[in-house]
């Protein structure tokens, strides 16, 4: 992947992700996790938990808080900050267009 | 201009310094310039640990609660080593022994107590100088002096067989001296123990090498210039070359009397810890007398300090102290002892529970009135002290099963005394959290169990250490643990206990998790509550429940158990552990086809295909053609069976047929915790039915004994005999009814091994077997509806319910 130019990628229809859940996407060679919360948010983060590499998309969401499925570390998806645990997540700006497409910005 | 008031504190001990901490915590630094005077030339230290300093297990440096830097950091002007000789209330100032004068706007007297020295002859030399070898035990300096002298002695006597005397005696042993305790009463620690407990304690002390003399009144200390022995009123004497006097304490209240404050047994205060004579003078600690009582233990002093700080800073001008109940965990090295309330039943109608095992030095006694604990003695094994103290403090009703108050039958091993446990000891074995980490966390201000668990993660693994974590938190908080209100809620995110929550769900016809959040918690979705709410809704509404997959844990979204590497395990149903060549062939083929890294025979008598990729799950289920074994959810799991009458020469009941019937009927039923069952063909119990959530054991005569509440996981508990059934049908009805009662009334994740003792076996038997509440038919019908509504989740292989349900990674669509 070109790491110099910041760019935005279209991941296709947001409806690929059920509301309140996350799905993993491959963007170029990079995997990312994208979540849609019940209060309308859409968030993109690194795919694996910084604790022991749990698959974050299999976690449980409560608003913008995500709990990892393996040992329940918790993260604020909007900032990547840990709510319960020692370190946070890399986040990427994400949005859904009026047509319902999902776009993620990755530097 | 400095608008701050000047606060002067006389006494820099445990109460004085703690009160100042409480004042600072309420923003007192903004309101007051604080000046403290302490007779001892140190910062505040933990007097309770002096016995450790004396016995050499801790260095004096280690017991400081507020080192000198603390005062500097908090802008407190500490005069360490300066004694106040007088208070002038008219001029509002204090005068120290050097004559220096310090004025105050508000004054706190926290002068504590000193050791009481009874009037015996020969305390001093004839010329009035101190006799070498006579000591009291109250301060760091006392410890150093005692230790220094003991090394030169062959034989030491301790006057006083109370807590402090025994601690001193135990400490002296470590210096290689022969130790004698001389006690006036007829048994040791008569304030905290009854006579039999005192006798057992005496025995324990003697085994440690401490000689005990009871009913002895000392009349004189013998020796010129240095101690050579004690003389007693009965004419006998005891040769010794040092003596530690530990005959009680006397409040340091003279300073109050001399400035005109009312002093009875100590300086008299009102409920706000204010002296009754002067609104600007407060009194706290052992020198205070409140409602006629003077306390000699720290817990009450903490409470007093909080009230004083609330009042003085205005944080709560109405705060009041109403007195404390005395519950103490005492610590003589090597002796576990807890005592609270009365030691003998005051009324003939009071209930007394007794257990004595003198050989092992164990004695337990509980005194109960109207289901409430009014007194307890635990000697030699204080593992049950924490819950008992809670009952005692809060006046809560005791459980019906009183034995559980005295013993942990098959529960977590009793921890060694927390005080003796080194900081490095690992408390939580799942998350590797030590006692020291928990202590630091509490000291850092997290004073509730929940906060400590969330920030250290202690107790958040298998949960078996939770009680111990709680003990540590309580110990560090000195019993002043704050209760998180959410412990009473069914889930943390909805502020309702289970019965109210269930009522609200039914009343408002809430069918989905998001509807509950919208209606009952202002629309705020709480992640830790979702699983529990989905399970509850499924129990309440069965097939009418509007399932939202995002409210389910991943295991219940893909009907398999997640593994550490993000793959899943597949455990097909093998009813009663009985399989066939055909099933085994299918399992073997699926294992080959999907490159399953491990095929494992489980402890639940079935076969686990471990390490399956998410996308292979639906395909594998189709190939297997077997229903889900539900090895992943909070639900009915398996029935472990033995051979029974089929072929076993001892079998008296057809355990396999019964097991299969049970598993066929209740497969996959959701519940607050896992339900693991077993049937055994005879009381030899090869399938371990007595340690299952529900176990059926065949007995002669075609009958089945039903055990409930057994466990063999993180805690081990033998199940309780619920009843005896006459037929397979009756077994199915009774256990179905019990399981429904459990589903409706247990807390989230509470296994039957917690539920049964909590609710009480008698109560459960009344409801489930005797139908005392007339709800048996309703319970049966509710269970029947759940059974009817059950659908094998693996059928979702044909029709996934959510987009990309079984996809691990989606490709990017290139525009
Ligand atoms: C596969 C199996 C071990 C084995 O290879 O034999 C097993 C595997 C797991 N057990 Fe177990 N338990 C297995 C039998 C048991 C048994 C014995 C039994 O069922 O006869 C017990 C003790 C009985 C009991 O539950 O009281 C047992 C007590 C536990 C516990 C402690 C439960 C407790 O409340 O004390 C947990 C942790 C929990 O539930 O939170 C647990 C949790 C787990 C989990 C699900 C951990 C997890 O959440 O991921 C393990 C899944 C491993 C995996 O990735 O597949 N497992 N586990 C057994 C499956 C039996 C089955 O066929 O369904
Ligand atoms: C060996 C030992 C073991 C104990 N074990 C336990 C236990 O296990 N559990 C328990 O709850 N309690 C225990 N206690 C009791 C507990 O330590 C006291 O209840 C507590 O220390 C009282 O606090 P305080 O501030 O009132 O008095 P202190 O801690 O005694 O503090 C008073 C301070 O004021 C100073 N002072 C007095 N007069 C003046 C003056 N005129 N000018 C300046 N300074 C002055 C004193 O020198 C002292 O430093 C034990 C006590 C001892 C000695
Ligand atoms: S299978 Fe059970 S005992 Fe073994 S590691 Fe997993 S949870 Fe622990
Ligand atoms: S891997 Fe995420 S919490 Fe452990």
PDB file of N, CA, C and O and ligand atoms in Angstrom, chain B residues 10-16 37-40 47-48 50 82-84 110-113 137-138 163-164 167 252 255 285-286 296-298 301 329 331, ligand 2:
ATOM      1  N   UNK B  10      -3.791  18.357  67.637  1.00  0.00           N
ATOM      2  CA  UNK B  10      -2.869  17.847  68.664  1.00  0.00           C
ATOM      3  C   UNK B  10      -2.919  16.326  68.609  1.00  0.00           C
ATOM      4  O   UNK B  10      -3.964  15.724  68.856  1.00  0.00           O
ATOM      5  N   UNK B  11      -1.809  15.716  68.290  1.00  0.00           N
ATOM      6  CA  UNK B  11      -1.770  14.260  68.186  1.00  0.00           C
ATOM      7  C   UNK B  11      -1.667  13.874  66.731  1.00  0.00           C
ATOM      8  O   UNK B  11      -2.526  14.205  65.917  1.00  0.00           O
ATOM      9  N   UNK B  12      -0.595  13.189  66.399  1.00  0.00           N
ATOM     10  CA  UNK B  12      -0.338  12.823  65.016  1.00  0.00           C
ATOM     11  C   UNK B  12      -0.373  11.304  64.891  1.00  0.00           C
ATOM     12  O   UNK B  12       0.488  10.682  64.321  1.00  0.00           O
ATOM     13  N   UNK B  13      -1.381  10.697  65.508  1.00  0.00           N
ATOM     14  CA  UNK B  13      -1.485   9.243  65.442  1.00  0.00           C
ATOM     15  C   UNK B  13      -2.497   8.819  64.401  1.00  0.00           C
ATOM     16  O   UNK B  13      -2.821   9.578  63.472  1.00  0.00           O
ATOM     17  N   UNK B  14      -3.031   7.618  64.557  1.00  0.00           N
ATOM     18  CA  UNK B  14      -3.877   7.050  63.510  1.00  0.00           C
ATOM     19  C   UNK B  14      -5.146   7.862  63.303  1.00  0.00           C
ATOM     20  O   UNK B  14      -5.603   8.035  62.178  1.00  0.00           O
ATOM     21  N   UNK B  15      -5.739   8.363  64.374  1.00  0.00           N
ATOM     22  CA  UNK B  15      -6.983   9.112  64.196  1.00  0.00           C
ATOM     23  C   UNK B  15      -6.707  10.523  63.694  1.00  0.00           C
ATOM     24  O   UNK B  15      -7.371  11.000  62.766  1.00  0.00           O
ATOM     25  N   UNK B  16      -5.723  11.181  64.273  1.00  0.00           N
ATOM     26  CA  UNK B  16      -5.435  12.554  63.889  1.00  0.00           C
ATOM     27  C   UNK B  16      -5.063  12.653  62.422  1.00  0.00           C
ATOM     28  O   UNK B  16      -5.635  13.439  61.664  1.00  0.00           O
ATOM     29  N   UNK B  37       0.694  18.723  65.735  1.00  0.00           N
ATOM     30  CA  UNK B  37       1.713  18.465  66.754  1.00  0.00           C
ATOM     31  C   UNK B  37       1.690  16.989  67.115  1.00  0.00           C
ATOM     32  O   UNK B  37       0.599  16.433  67.356  1.00  0.00           O
ATOM     33  N   UNK B  38       2.850  16.369  67.124  1.00  0.00           N
ATOM     34  CA  UNK B  38       2.916  14.962  67.501  1.00  0.00           C
ATOM     35  C   UNK B  38       4.036  14.756  68.496  1.00  0.00           C
ATOM     36  O   UNK B  38       5.169  15.181  68.259  1.00  0.00           O
ATOM     37  N   UNK B  39       3.712  14.094  69.563  1.00  0.00           N
ATOM     38  CA  UNK B  39       4.683  13.813  70.609  1.00  0.00           C
ATOM     39  C   UNK B  39       5.798  12.913  70.075  1.00  0.00           C
ATOM     40  O   UNK B  39       6.946  12.995  70.486  1.00  0.00           O
ATOM     41  N   UNK B  40       5.427  12.021  69.161  1.00  0.00           N
ATOM     42  CA  UNK B  40       6.432  11.091  68.637  1.00  0.00           C
ATOM     43  C   UNK B  40       7.169  11.759  67.473  1.00  0.00           C
ATOM     44  O   UNK B  40       6.559  12.458  66.671  1.00  0.00           O
ATOM     45  N   UNK B  47      -0.066   1.707  63.956  1.00  0.00           N
ATOM     46  CA  UNK B  47       0.228   1.139  65.274  1.00  0.00           C
ATOM     47  C   UNK B  47      -0.128  -0.358  65.327  1.00  0.00           C
ATOM     48  O   UNK B  47       0.505  -1.127  66.040  1.00  0.00           O
ATOM     49  N   UNK B  48      -1.129  -0.735  64.542  1.00  0.00           N
ATOM     50  CA  UNK B  48      -1.565  -2.128  64.539  1.00  0.00           C
ATOM     51  C   UNK B  48      -0.420  -3.066  64.155  1.00  0.00           C
ATOM     52  O   UNK B  48      -0.378  -4.215  64.566  1.00  0.00           O
ATOM     53  N   UNK B  50       2.661  -2.805  64.925  1.00  0.00           N
ATOM     54  CA  UNK B  50       3.811  -2.797  65.830  1.00  0.00           C
ATOM     55  C   UNK B  50       4.199  -4.207  66.240  1.00  0.00           C
ATOM     56  O   UNK B  50       5.375  -4.501  66.458  1.00  0.00           O
ATOM     57  N   UNK B  82       7.079  17.255  69.106  1.00  0.00           N
ATOM     58  CA  UNK B  82       6.720  18.380  69.974  1.00  0.00           C
ATOM     59  C   UNK B  82       5.419  18.065  70.708  1.00  0.00           C
ATOM     60  O   UNK B  82       4.415  17.739  70.092  1.00  0.00           O
ATOM     61  N   UNK B  83       5.458  18.190  72.018  1.00  0.00           N
ATOM     62  CA  UNK B  83       4.306  17.861  72.831  1.00  0.00           C
ATOM     63  C   UNK B  83       3.583  19.139  73.260  1.00  0.00           C
ATOM     64  O   UNK B  83       4.209  20.120  73.637  1.00  0.00           O
ATOM     65  N   UNK B  84       2.270  19.122  73.161  1.00  0.00           N
ATOM     66  CA  UNK B  84       1.488  20.275  73.611  1.00  0.00           C
ATOM     67  C   UNK B  84       1.207  20.090  75.098  1.00  0.00           C
ATOM     68  O   UNK B  84       0.745  19.026  75.530  1.00  0.00           O
ATOM     69  N   UNK B 110      -6.511  14.875  69.254  1.00  0.00           N
ATOM     70  CA  UNK B 110      -6.420  13.471  68.837  1.00  0.00           C
ATOM     71  C   UNK B 110      -5.225  12.856  69.540  1.00  0.00           C
ATOM     72  O   UNK B 110      -4.298  12.357  68.913  1.00  0.00           O
ATOM     73  N   UNK B 111      -5.261  12.929  70.851  1.00  0.00           N
ATOM     74  CA  UNK B 111      -4.076  12.537  71.616  1.00  0.00           C
ATOM     75  C   UNK B 111      -4.030  11.043  71.936  1.00  0.00           C
ATOM     76  O   UNK B 111      -3.077  10.562  72.545  1.00  0.00           O
ATOM     77  N   UNK B 112      -5.082  10.292  71.562  1.00  0.00           N
ATOM     78  CA  UNK B 112      -5.036   8.835  71.716  1.00  0.00           C
ATOM     79  C   UNK B 112      -4.997   8.386  73.162  1.00  0.00           C
ATOM     80  O   UNK B 112      -5.547   9.039  74.054  1.00  0.00           O
ATOM     81  N   UNK B 113      -4.336   7.269  73.403  1.00  0.00           N
ATOM     82  CA  UNK B 113      -4.209   6.745  74.765  1.00  0.00           C
ATOM     83  C   UNK B 113      -2.757   6.392  75.021  1.00  0.00           C
ATOM     84  O   UNK B 113      -1.922   6.436  74.142  1.00  0.00           O
ATOM     85  N   UNK B 137       4.017  -1.250  75.788  1.00  0.00           N
ATOM     86  CA  UNK B 137       4.041  -1.593  74.369  1.00  0.00           C
ATOM     87  C   UNK B 137       3.010  -0.732  73.658  1.00  0.00           C
ATOM     88  O   UNK B 137       1.838  -1.067  73.593  1.00  0.00           O
ATOM     89  N   UNK B 138       3.447   0.423  73.164  1.00  0.00           N
ATOM     90  CA  UNK B 138       2.488   1.322  72.532  1.00  0.00           C
ATOM     91  C   UNK B 138       3.062   2.013  71.292  1.00  0.00           C
ATOM     92  O   UNK B 138       2.351   2.345  70.374  1.00  0.00           O
ATOM     93  N   UNK B 163      -5.235  -8.935  74.043  1.00  0.00           N
ATOM     94  CA  UNK B 163      -4.656  -8.982  72.708  1.00  0.00           C
ATOM     95  C   UNK B 163      -3.220  -8.476  72.659  1.00  0.00           C
ATOM     96  O   UNK B 163      -2.320  -9.148  72.156  1.00  0.00           O
ATOM     97  N   UNK B 164      -2.995  -7.273  73.217  1.00  0.00           N
ATOM     98  CA  UNK B 164      -1.664  -6.693  73.096  1.00  0.00           C
ATOM     99  C   UNK B 164      -0.638  -7.498  73.857  1.00  0.00           C
ATOM    100  O   UNK B 164       0.487  -7.687  73.401  1.00  0.00           O
ATOM    101  N   UNK B 167       0.265 -10.469  71.847  1.00  0.00           N
ATOM    102  CA  UNK B 167       1.111 -10.091  70.716  1.00  0.00           C
ATOM    103  C   UNK B 167       2.533  -9.836  71.179  1.00  0.00           C
ATOM    104  O   UNK B 167       3.498 -10.239  70.527  1.00  0.00           O
ATOM    105  N   UNK B 252      -5.576   9.743  76.767  1.00  0.00           N
ATOM    106  CA  UNK B 252      -4.814  10.952  77.088  1.00  0.00           C
ATOM    107  C   UNK B 252      -5.771  12.132  77.081  1.00  0.00           C
ATOM    108  O   UNK B 252      -5.800  12.923  76.140  1.00  0.00           O
ATOM    109  N   UNK B 255      -5.279  16.781  78.988  1.00  0.00           N
ATOM    110  CA  UNK B 255      -5.135  18.083  78.332  1.00  0.00           C
ATOM    111  C   UNK B 255      -6.499  18.753  78.143  1.00  0.00           C
ATOM    112  O   UNK B 255      -6.624  19.971  78.176  1.00  0.00           O
ATOM    113  N   UNK B 285     -10.786   9.917  68.060  1.00  0.00           N
ATOM    114  CA  UNK B 285      -9.855   8.839  68.391  1.00  0.00           C
ATOM    115  C   UNK B 285     -10.081   8.302  69.794  1.00  0.00           C
ATOM    116  O   UNK B 285     -11.149   8.471  70.384  1.00  0.00           O
ATOM    117  N   UNK B 286      -9.050   7.670  70.311  1.00  0.00           N
ATOM    118  CA  UNK B 286      -9.182   6.989  71.595  1.00  0.00           C
ATOM    119  C   UNK B 286      -9.350   7.947  72.765  1.00  0.00           C
ATOM    120  O   UNK B 286      -9.691   7.527  73.857  1.00  0.00           O
ATOM    121  N   UNK B 296     -11.239   1.523  71.384  1.00  0.00           N
ATOM    122  CA  UNK B 296      -9.811   1.219  71.395  1.00  0.00           C
ATOM    123  C   UNK B 296      -9.373   0.464  70.164  1.00  0.00           C
ATOM    124  O   UNK B 296      -8.386  -0.263  70.175  1.00  0.00           O
ATOM    125  N   UNK B 297     -10.138   0.598  69.091  1.00  0.00           N
ATOM    126  CA  UNK B 297      -9.809  -0.074  67.837  1.00  0.00           C
ATOM    127  C   UNK B 297      -9.951   0.943  66.718  1.00  0.00           C
ATOM    128  O   UNK B 297     -10.671   1.930  66.877  1.00  0.00           O
ATOM    129  N   UNK B 298      -9.294   0.669  65.586  1.00  0.00           N
ATOM    130  CA  UNK B 298      -9.249   1.740  64.597  1.00  0.00           C
ATOM    131  C   UNK B 298     -10.540   1.950  63.807  1.00  0.00           C
ATOM    132  O   UNK B 298     -10.853   3.080  63.448  1.00  0.00           O
ATOM    133  N   UNK B 301     -12.630   4.751  64.784  1.00  0.00           N
ATOM    134  CA  UNK B 301     -11.951   6.039  64.646  1.00  0.00           C
ATOM    135  C   UNK B 301     -12.054   6.546  63.215  1.00  0.00           C
ATOM    136  O   UNK B 301     -12.162   7.740  62.969  1.00  0.00           O
ATOM    137  N   UNK B 329     -10.821  -8.372  63.753  1.00  0.00           N
ATOM    138  CA  UNK B 329      -9.985  -9.502  63.377  1.00  0.00           C
ATOM    139  C   UNK B 329      -8.687  -9.225  64.090  1.00  0.00           C
ATOM    140  O   UNK B 329      -8.096  -8.176  63.910  1.00  0.00           O
ATOM    141  N   UNK B 331      -4.765 -10.314  65.464  1.00  0.00           N
ATOM    142  CA  UNK B 331      -3.663 -11.032  64.853  1.00  0.00           C
ATOM    143  C   UNK B 331      -2.527 -11.250  65.818  1.00  0.00           C
ATOM    144  O   UNK B 331      -1.783 -10.347  66.087  1.00  0.00           O
TER     145      UNK B 331
HETATM  146  C1  LIG C   2       0.514  -3.060  69.559  1.00  0.00           C
HETATM  147  C2  LIG C   2      -0.841  -2.591  69.184  1.00  0.00           C
HETATM  148  C3  LIG C   2      -1.650  -3.381  68.389  1.00  0.00           C
HETATM  149  C4  LIG C   2      -2.920  -2.952  68.014  1.00  0.00           C
HETATM  150  N1  LIG C   2      -3.681  -3.758  67.213  1.00  0.00           N
HETATM  151  C5  LIG C   2      -4.884  -3.318  66.816  1.00  0.00           C
HETATM  152  C6  LIG C   2      -5.679  -4.108  65.944  1.00  0.00           C
HETATM  153  O1  LIG C   2      -5.309  -5.216  65.560  1.00  0.00           O
HETATM  154  N2  LIG C   2      -6.855  -3.614  65.503  1.00  0.00           N
HETATM  155  C7  LIG C   2      -7.303  -2.385  65.888  1.00  0.00           C
HETATM  156  O2  LIG C   2      -8.379  -1.964  65.427  1.00  0.00           O
HETATM  157  N3  LIG C   2      -6.592  -1.630  66.733  1.00  0.00           N
HETATM  158  C8  LIG C   2      -5.390  -2.065  67.223  1.00  0.00           C
HETATM  159  N4  LIG C   2      -4.660  -1.283  68.080  1.00  0.00           N
HETATM  160  C9  LIG C   2      -5.254  -0.025  68.549  1.00  0.00           C
HETATM  161  C10 LIG C   2      -5.027   1.136  67.584  1.00  0.00           C
HETATM  162  O3  LIG C   2      -3.684   1.216  67.252  1.00  0.00           O
HETATM  163  C11 LIG C   2      -5.523   2.409  68.200  1.00  0.00           C
HETATM  164  O4  LIG C   2      -6.925   2.293  68.373  1.00  0.00           O
HETATM  165  C12 LIG C   2      -5.249   3.647  67.378  1.00  0.00           C
HETATM  166  O5  LIG C   2      -3.880   3.802  67.128  1.00  0.00           O
HETATM  167  C13 LIG C   2      -5.765   4.890  68.120  1.00  0.00           C
HETATM  168  O6  LIG C   2      -5.558   6.037  67.343  1.00  0.00           O
HETATM  169  P1  LIG C   2      -5.413   7.459  68.024  1.00  0.00           P
HETATM  170  O7  LIG C   2      -5.024   8.409  66.976  1.00  0.00           O
HETATM  171  O8  LIG C   2      -6.621   7.732  68.810  1.00  0.00           O
HETATM  172  O9  LIG C   2      -4.222   7.278  69.028  1.00  0.00           O
HETATM  173  P2  LIG C   2      -2.690   7.078  68.704  1.00  0.00           P
HETATM  174  O10 LIG C   2      -2.506   6.289  67.477  1.00  0.00           O
HETATM  175  O11 LIG C   2      -2.080   6.589  69.939  1.00  0.00           O
HETATM  176  O12 LIG C   2      -2.195   8.551  68.399  1.00  0.00           O
HETATM  177  C14 LIG C   2      -2.123   9.561  69.343  1.00  0.00           C
HETATM  178  C15 LIG C   2      -0.863  10.349  69.100  1.00  0.00           C
HETATM  179  O13 LIG C   2      -0.923  11.551  69.812  1.00  0.00           O
HETATM  180  C16 LIG C   2       0.316  11.815  70.451  1.00  0.00           C
HETATM  181  N5  LIG C   2       0.064  12.691  71.587  1.00  0.00           N
HETATM  182  C17 LIG C   2      -0.566  12.378  72.738  1.00  0.00           C
HETATM  183  N6  LIG C   2      -0.624  13.452  73.546  1.00  0.00           N
HETATM  184  C18 LIG C   2      -0.006  14.472  72.877  1.00  0.00           C
HETATM  185  C19 LIG C   2       0.247  15.843  73.174  1.00  0.00           C
HETATM  186  N7  LIG C   2      -0.145  16.371  74.296  1.00  0.00           N
HETATM  187  N8  LIG C   2       0.906  16.583  72.271  1.00  0.00           N
HETATM  188  C20 LIG C   2       1.318  16.063  71.094  1.00  0.00           C
HETATM  189  N9  LIG C   2       1.072  14.766  70.755  1.00  0.00           N
HETATM  190  C21 LIG C   2       0.422  13.986  71.637  1.00  0.00           C
HETATM  191  C22 LIG C   2       0.812  10.438  70.803  1.00  0.00           C
HETATM  192  O14 LIG C   2       2.209  10.458  70.991  1.00  0.00           O
HETATM  193  C23 LIG C   2       0.400   9.637  69.596  1.00  0.00           C
HETATM  194  O15 LIG C   2       1.384   9.681  68.596  1.00  0.00           O
HETATM  195  C24 LIG C   2      -3.401  -1.696  68.476  1.00  0.00           C
HETATM  196  C25 LIG C   2      -2.593  -0.903  69.276  1.00  0.00           C
HETATM  197  C26 LIG C   2      -1.333  -1.326  69.661  1.00  0.00           C
HETATM  198  C27 LIG C   2      -0.494  -0.468  70.525  1.00  0.00           C
END
